[in-house]
Coordinates of C-alpha atoms and ligand atoms in Angstrom, one line a residue:
X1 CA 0.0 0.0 0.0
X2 CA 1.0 3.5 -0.3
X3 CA 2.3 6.4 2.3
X4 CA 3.9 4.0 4.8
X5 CA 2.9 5.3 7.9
X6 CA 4.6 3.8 11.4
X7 CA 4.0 5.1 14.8
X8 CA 5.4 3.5 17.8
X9 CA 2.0 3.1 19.5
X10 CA 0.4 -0.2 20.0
X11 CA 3.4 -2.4 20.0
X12 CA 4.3 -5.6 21.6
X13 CA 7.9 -5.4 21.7
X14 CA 8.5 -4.7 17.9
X15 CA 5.3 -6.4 16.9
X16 CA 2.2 -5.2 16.2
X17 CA 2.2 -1.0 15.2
X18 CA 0.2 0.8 12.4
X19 CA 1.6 0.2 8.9
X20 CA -0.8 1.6 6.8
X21 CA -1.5 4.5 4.5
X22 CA -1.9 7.8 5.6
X23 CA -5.6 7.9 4.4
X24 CA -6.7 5.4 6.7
X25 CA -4.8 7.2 10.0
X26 CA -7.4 9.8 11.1
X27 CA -10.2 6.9 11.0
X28 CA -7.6 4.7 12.9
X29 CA -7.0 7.6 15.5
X30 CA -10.5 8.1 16.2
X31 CA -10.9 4.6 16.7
X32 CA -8.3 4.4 19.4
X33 CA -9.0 7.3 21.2
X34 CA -12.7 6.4 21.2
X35 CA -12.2 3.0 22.5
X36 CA -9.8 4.2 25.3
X37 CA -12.1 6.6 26.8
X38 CA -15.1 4.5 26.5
X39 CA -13.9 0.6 27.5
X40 CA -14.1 1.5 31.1
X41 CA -17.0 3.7 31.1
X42 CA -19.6 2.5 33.2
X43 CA -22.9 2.8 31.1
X44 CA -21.2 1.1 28.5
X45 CA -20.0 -2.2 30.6
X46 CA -23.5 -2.4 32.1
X47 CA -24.6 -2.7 28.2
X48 CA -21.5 -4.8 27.3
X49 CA -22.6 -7.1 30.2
X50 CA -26.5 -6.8 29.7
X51 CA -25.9 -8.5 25.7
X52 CA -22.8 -11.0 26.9
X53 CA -25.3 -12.5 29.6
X54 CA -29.0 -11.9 27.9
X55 CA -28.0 -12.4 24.1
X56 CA -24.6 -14.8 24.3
X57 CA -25.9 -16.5 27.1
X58 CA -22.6 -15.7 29.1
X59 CA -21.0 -16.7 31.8
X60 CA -20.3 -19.6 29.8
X61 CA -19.3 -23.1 31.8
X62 CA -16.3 -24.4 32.6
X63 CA -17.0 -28.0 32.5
X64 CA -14.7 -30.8 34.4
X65 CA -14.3 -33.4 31.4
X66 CA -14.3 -36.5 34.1
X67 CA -14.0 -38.7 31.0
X68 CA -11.7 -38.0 29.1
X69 CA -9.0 -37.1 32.2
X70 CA -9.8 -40.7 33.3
X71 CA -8.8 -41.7 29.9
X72 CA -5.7 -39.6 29.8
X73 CA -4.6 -40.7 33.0
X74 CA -2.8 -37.6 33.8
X75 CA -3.7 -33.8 34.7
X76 CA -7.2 -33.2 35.3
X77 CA -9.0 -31.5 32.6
X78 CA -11.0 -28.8 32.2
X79 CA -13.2 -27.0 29.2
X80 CA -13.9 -23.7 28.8
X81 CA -17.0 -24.2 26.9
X82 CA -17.1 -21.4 23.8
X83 CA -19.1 -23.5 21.9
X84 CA -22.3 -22.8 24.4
X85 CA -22.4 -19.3 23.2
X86 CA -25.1 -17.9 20.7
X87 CA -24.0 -18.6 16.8
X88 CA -21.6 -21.4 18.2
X89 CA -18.4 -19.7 18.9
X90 CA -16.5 -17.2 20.6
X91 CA -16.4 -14.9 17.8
X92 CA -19.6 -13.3 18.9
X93 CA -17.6 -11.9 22.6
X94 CA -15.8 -9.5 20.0
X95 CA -18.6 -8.0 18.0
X96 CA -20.9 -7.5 20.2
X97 CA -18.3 -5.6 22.0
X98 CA -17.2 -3.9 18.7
X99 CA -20.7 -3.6 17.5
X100 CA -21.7 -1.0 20.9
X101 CA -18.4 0.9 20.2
X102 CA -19.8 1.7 16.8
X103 CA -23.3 2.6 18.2
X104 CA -21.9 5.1 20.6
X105 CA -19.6 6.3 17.4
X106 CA -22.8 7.1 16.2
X107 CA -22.1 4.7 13.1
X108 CA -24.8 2.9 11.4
X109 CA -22.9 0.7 8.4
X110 CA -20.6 -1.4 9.6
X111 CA -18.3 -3.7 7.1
X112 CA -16.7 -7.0 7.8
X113 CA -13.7 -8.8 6.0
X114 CA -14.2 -12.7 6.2
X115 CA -12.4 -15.7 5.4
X116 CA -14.2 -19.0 6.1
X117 CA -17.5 -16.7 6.9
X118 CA -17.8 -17.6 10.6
X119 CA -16.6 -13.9 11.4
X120 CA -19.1 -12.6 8.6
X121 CA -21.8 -14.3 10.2
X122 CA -21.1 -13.3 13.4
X123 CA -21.2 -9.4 12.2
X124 CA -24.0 -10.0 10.0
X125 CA -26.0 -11.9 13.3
X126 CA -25.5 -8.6 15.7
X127 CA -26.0 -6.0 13.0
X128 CA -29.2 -7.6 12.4
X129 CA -30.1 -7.2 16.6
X130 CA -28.9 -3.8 16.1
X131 CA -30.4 -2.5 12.7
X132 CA -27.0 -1.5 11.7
X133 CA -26.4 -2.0 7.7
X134 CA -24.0 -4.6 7.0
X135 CA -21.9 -4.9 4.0
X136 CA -19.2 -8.4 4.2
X137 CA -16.1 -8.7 1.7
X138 CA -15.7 -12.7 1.4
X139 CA -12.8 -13.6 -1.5
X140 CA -15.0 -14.9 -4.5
X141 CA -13.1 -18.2 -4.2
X142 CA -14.0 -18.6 -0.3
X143 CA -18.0 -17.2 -1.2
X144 CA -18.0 -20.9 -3.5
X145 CA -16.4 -22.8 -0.8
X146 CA -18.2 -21.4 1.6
X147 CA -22.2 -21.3 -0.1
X148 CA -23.7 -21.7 3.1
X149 CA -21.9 -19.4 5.2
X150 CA -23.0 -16.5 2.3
X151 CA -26.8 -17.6 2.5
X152 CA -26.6 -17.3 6.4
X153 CA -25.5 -13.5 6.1
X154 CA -27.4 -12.8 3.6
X155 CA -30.8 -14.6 5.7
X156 CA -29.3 -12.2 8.7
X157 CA -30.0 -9.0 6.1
X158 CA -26.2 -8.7 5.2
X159 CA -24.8 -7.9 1.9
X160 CA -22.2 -9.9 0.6
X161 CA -19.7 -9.0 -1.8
X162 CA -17.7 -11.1 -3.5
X163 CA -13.8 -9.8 -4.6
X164 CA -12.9 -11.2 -7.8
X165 CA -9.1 -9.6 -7.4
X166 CA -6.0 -11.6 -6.2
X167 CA -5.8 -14.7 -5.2
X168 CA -9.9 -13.8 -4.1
X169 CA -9.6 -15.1 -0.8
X170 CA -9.3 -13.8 2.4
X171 CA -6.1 -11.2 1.8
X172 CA -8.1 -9.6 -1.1
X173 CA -11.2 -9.5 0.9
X174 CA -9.0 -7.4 3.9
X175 CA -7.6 -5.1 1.0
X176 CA -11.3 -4.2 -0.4
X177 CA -12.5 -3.7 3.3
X178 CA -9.6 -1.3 3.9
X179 CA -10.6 0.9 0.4
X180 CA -14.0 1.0 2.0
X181 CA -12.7 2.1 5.1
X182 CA -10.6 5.0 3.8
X183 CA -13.4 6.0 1.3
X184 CA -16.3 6.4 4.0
X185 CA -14.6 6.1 7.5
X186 CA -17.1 9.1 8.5
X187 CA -19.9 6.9 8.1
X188 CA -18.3 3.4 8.4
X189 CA -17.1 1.0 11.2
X190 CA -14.6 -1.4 10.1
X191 CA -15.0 -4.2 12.4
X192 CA -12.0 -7.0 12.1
X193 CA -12.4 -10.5 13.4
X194 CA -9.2 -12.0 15.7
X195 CA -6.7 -10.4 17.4
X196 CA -4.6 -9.2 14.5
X197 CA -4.2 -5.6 12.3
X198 CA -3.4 -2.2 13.0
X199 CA -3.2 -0.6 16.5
X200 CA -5.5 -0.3 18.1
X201 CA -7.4 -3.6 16.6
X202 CA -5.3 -6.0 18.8
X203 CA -6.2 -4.3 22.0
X204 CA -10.0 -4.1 21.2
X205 CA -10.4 -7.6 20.0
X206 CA -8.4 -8.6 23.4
X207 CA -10.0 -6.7 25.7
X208 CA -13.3 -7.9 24.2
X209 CA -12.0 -11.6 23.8
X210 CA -10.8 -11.7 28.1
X211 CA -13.9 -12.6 29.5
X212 CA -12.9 -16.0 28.4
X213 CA -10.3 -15.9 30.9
X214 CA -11.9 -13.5 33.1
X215 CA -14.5 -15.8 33.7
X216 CA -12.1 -19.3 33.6
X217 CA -10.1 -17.6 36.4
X218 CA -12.7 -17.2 39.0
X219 CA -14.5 -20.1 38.0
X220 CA -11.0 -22.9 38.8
X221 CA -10.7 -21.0 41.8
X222 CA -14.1 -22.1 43.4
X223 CA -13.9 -25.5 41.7
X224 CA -10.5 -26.5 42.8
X225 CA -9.4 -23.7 45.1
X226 CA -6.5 -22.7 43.1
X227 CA -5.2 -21.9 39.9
X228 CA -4.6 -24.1 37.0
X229 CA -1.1 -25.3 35.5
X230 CA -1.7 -25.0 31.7
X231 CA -4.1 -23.1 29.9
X232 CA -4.3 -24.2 25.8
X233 CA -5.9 -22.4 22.9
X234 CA -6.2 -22.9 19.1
X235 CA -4.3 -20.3 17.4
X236 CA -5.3 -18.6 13.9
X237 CA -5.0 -15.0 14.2
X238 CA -5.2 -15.5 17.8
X239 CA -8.2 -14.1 19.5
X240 CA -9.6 -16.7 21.5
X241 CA -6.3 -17.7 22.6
X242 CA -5.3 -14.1 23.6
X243 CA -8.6 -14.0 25.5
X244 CA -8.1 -16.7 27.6
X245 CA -4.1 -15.9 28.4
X246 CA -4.5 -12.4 28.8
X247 CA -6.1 -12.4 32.4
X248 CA -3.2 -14.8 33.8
X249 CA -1.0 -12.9 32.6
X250 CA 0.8 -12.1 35.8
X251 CA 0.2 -15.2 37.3
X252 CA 3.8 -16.6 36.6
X253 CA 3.1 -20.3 37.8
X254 CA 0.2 -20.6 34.8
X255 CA 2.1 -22.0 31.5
X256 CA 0.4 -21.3 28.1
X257 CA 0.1 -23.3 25.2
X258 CA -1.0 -21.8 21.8
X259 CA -1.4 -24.9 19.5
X260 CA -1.0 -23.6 15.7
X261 CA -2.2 -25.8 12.7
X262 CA 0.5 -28.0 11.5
X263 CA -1.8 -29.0 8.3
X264 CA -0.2 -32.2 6.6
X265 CA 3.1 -31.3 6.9
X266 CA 6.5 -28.7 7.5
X267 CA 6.6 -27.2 3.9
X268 CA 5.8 -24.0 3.1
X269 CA 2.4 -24.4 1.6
X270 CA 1.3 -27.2 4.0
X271 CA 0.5 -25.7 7.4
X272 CA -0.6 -22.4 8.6
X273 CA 1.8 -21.9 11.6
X274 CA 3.7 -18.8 11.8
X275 CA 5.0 -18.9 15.1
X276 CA 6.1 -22.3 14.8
X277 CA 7.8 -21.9 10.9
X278 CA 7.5 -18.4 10.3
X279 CA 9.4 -15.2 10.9
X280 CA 8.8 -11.5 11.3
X281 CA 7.0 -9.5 8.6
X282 CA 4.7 -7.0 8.3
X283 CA 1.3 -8.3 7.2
X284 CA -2.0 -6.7 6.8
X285 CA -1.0 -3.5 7.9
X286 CA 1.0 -4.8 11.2
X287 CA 4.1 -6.8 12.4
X288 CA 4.1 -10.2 13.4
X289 CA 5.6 -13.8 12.9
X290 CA 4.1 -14.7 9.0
X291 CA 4.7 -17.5 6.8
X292 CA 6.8 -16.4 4.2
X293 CA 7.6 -18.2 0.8
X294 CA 10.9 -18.1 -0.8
X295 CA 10.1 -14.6 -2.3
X296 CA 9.6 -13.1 1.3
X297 CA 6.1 -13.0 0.3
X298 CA 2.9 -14.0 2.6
X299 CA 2.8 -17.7 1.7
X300 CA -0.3 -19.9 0.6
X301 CA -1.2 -22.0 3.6
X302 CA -3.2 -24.8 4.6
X303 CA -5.4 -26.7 7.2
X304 CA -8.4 -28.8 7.9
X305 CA -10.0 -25.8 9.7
X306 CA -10.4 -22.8 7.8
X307 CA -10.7 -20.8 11.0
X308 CA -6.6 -21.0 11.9
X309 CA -6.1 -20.5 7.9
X310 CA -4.1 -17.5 8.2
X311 CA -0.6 -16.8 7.2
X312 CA 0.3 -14.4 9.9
X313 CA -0.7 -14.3 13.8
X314 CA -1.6 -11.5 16.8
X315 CA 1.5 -9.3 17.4
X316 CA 0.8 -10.0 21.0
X317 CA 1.0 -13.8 20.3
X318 CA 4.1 -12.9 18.7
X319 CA 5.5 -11.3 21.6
X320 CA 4.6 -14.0 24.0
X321 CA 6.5 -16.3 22.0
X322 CA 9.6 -14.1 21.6
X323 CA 9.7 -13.4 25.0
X324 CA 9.0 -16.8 26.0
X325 CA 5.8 -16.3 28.4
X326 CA 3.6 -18.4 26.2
X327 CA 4.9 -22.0 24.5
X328 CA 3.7 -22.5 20.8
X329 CA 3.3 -26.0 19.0
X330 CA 1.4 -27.1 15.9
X331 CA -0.6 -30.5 15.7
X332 CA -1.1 -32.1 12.3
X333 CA -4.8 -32.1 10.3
X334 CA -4.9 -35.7 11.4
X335 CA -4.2 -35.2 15.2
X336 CA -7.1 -32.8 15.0
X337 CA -9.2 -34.8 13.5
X338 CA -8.2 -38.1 15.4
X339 CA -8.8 -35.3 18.5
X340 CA -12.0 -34.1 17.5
X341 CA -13.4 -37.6 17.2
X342 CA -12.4 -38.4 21.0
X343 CA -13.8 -35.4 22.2
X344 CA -17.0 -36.8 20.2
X345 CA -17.1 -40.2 22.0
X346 CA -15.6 -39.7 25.5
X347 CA -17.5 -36.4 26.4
X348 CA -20.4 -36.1 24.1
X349 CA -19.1 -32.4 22.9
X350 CA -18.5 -32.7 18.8
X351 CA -15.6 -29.2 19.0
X352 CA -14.6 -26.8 15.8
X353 CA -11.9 -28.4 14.1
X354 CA -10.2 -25.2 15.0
X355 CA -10.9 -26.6 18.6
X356 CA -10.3 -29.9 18.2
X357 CA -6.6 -28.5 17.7
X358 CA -6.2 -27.5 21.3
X359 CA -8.0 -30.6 22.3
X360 CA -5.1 -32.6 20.4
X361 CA -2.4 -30.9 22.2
X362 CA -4.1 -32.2 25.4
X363 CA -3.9 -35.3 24.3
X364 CA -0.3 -35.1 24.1
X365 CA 0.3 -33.4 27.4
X366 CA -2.2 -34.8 29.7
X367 CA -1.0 -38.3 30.0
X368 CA 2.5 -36.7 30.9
X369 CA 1.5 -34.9 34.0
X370 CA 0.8 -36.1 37.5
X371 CA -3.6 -36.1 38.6
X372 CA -2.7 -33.0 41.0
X373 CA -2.4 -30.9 37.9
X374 CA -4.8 -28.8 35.7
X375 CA -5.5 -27.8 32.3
X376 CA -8.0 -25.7 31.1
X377 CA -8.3 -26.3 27.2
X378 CA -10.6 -24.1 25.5
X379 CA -13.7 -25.3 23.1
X380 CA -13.5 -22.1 21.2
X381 CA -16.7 -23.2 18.9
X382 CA -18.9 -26.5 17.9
X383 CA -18.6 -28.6 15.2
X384 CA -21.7 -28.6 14.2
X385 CA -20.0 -26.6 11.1
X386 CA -17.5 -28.9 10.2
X387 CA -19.8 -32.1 10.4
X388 CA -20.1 -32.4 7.0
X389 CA -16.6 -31.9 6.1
X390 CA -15.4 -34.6 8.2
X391 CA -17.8 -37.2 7.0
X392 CA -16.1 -36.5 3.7
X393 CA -13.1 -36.6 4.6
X394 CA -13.7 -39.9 6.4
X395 CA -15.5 -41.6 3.4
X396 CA -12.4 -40.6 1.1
X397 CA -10.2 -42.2 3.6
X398 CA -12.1 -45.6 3.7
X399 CA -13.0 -45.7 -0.2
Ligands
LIG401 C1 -12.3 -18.2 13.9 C2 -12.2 -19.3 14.8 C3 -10.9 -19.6 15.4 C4 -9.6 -18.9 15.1 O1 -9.6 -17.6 15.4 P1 -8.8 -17.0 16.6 O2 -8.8 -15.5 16.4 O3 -7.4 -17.6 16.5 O4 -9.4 -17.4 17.9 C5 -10.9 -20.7 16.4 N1 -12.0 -21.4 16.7 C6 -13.2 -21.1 16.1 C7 -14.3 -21.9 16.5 C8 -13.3 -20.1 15.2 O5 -14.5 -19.9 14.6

């Protein structure tokens, strides 16, 4: 993009910043300095609260999987259930926080990028309970992959617009979003999906994303009187993850494990892990570990769940792993899937395939460590999604 603009606000070490062009600065700005002065407001956390617990159906459990520690024979394991929230997934925490900053901006259209769709249906589901107009930029190649996704905006009063440029997946749908942005910012809220982008989107989507741990932290504490030993997420751009970290941050004894998608195998073009395989870059208009290809270019990547798709990761993320507070592994498409089938059959709770990545992780670790210890893994969405897909993928394997 043009006008490289960088501002050392909003980093995470040397991650993260503002690299974008100067046009889209003021909207950026305003957005910042809007958020900062009305996150802790009080009228706006009793309406924050009022939809997480009326709408999302929040606090959401954290349910002792009796099962499937048995099983394991190790740490005892616990799941922060994600899945239980309205439309299936965590994604909803962030834009129903997002979508009452843009209220009180006194915005009524608000766009989406999306990859997979799961973030565009999530906009599309609260601009509908707001009666905001809702406009969603979906790669023309992901709107054919992804038919059902489109009709569920669409039935939820969104419009969907399908770029035909690029590669016309996700990347070209972020660009298109951005033009929008800098040509109606006045009008327009720009609201972006995980944990990733320009200052000050990382520190919204977090701060929106931490009731996850928020809510995990209190509720170990009265189940087992303590706090717990390893906390695991899924990792695509990072959101959920960042949301259940970010609150145990200063409690040194906790040890997190971001589990990246390790896809089918190391090369470049077979897994979407940037923190595992990648190194720094600047991507969509931040810096962060990225999958690069022998060009230095963003590189294609790959996995079973299109939700952890994503070449590049949360600067925060980032940082954790280059200062070492958080540990980051990837698990192959098959340990997923291998993982999302136990899940499945010891606990009757089908996870995301996203999810099912965290859960495979635990089936690593568990078995390792002694019954006094505790994990909290969390289910980040269902599966209900990726039903289909699986059955596929299992009739191909037996055929
Ligand atoms: C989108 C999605 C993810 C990945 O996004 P993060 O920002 O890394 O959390 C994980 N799980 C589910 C169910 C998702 O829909």
């Amino acid at each position: 993009m043009r006008d490289m603009a960088v501002e050392r606000v909003g980093y995470f070490g040397e991650f993260g910043g503002q690299f974008v062009p100067s046009e889209l600065k003021p909207a950026l700005d305003h957005l910042a300095e809007f958020f900062l002065v009305t996150k802790d407001d009080p009228d706006f956390q009793e309406e924050l609260q009022y939809y997480l617990r009326e709408y999302v159906g929040r606090p959401s459990p954290l349910y002792y999987a009796k099962r499937m520690s048995e099983e394991l024979g190790g740490a005892q394991i616990y799941l922060k259930r994600e899945d239980l929230n309205h439309t299936g997934s965590h994604k909803i925490n962030n834009v129903i926080g997002q979508v009452l900053l843009a209220k009180r901006m006194g915005v009524k259209r608000v766009i989406a990028e999306t990859g997979a769709g799961q973030h565009g249906v999530a906009t599309a589901t609260v601009c509908a309970m707001f009666g905001m107009d809702c406009t969603i930029y979906m790669g023309e190649e992901d709107t054919q992959r992804q038919a059902l996704n489109v009709f569920r905006m669409e039935l939820l009063g969104a419009q969907v617009i399908a770029v035909t440029r690029g590669g016309r997946t996700l990347k070209d749908a972020v660009d298109a979003a951005l033009e929008d942005l800098i040509a109606n910012y006045e009008n327009t809220y720009y609201m972006l999906g995980s944990a990733v982008g320009p200052y000050p989107y990382p520190d919204i989507v977090r701060e929106f994303q931490s009731v996850i741990g928020r809510e995990a932290r209190t509720q170990i504490q009265e189940k087992i009187g303590r706090m717990p030993d390893y906390l695991i997420a899924c990792v695509g751009g990072g959101s959920n993850a960042i949301g259940l970290f970010a609150p145990f941050y200063d409690d040194q004894s906790v040890q997190f494990l971001g589990v990246e998608p390790g896809g089918s195998g190391e090369q470049i073009g077979q897994h979407a892990a940037p923190l595992c395989f990648g190194e720094p870059a600047v991507l969509h208009g931040f810096r962060c570990y990225t999958v690069l290809d022998e060009n230095g270019e963003p590189a294609e990547t790959s996995s079973v769940a299109a939700g952890l798709d994503y070449p590049g990761v949360g600067p925060e993320h980032s940082f954790y792993h280059a200062s070492g507070r958080a540990k980051y592994v990837a698990v192959s498409d098959q340990e997923a899937l291998d993982a999302f089938g136990l899940l499945s059959r010891k606990e009757g709770i089908i996870p995301a395939l996203e999810s099912a990545h965290a859960v495979a992780q635990v089936l690593k670790l568990a078995p390792t460590l002694s019954p006094e210890q505790t994990i909290i893994v969390n289910i980040s969405g269902r599966g209900d999604k990726d039903a289909a897909q699986v059955y596929e993928l299992l009739r191909k394997i037996k055929s």
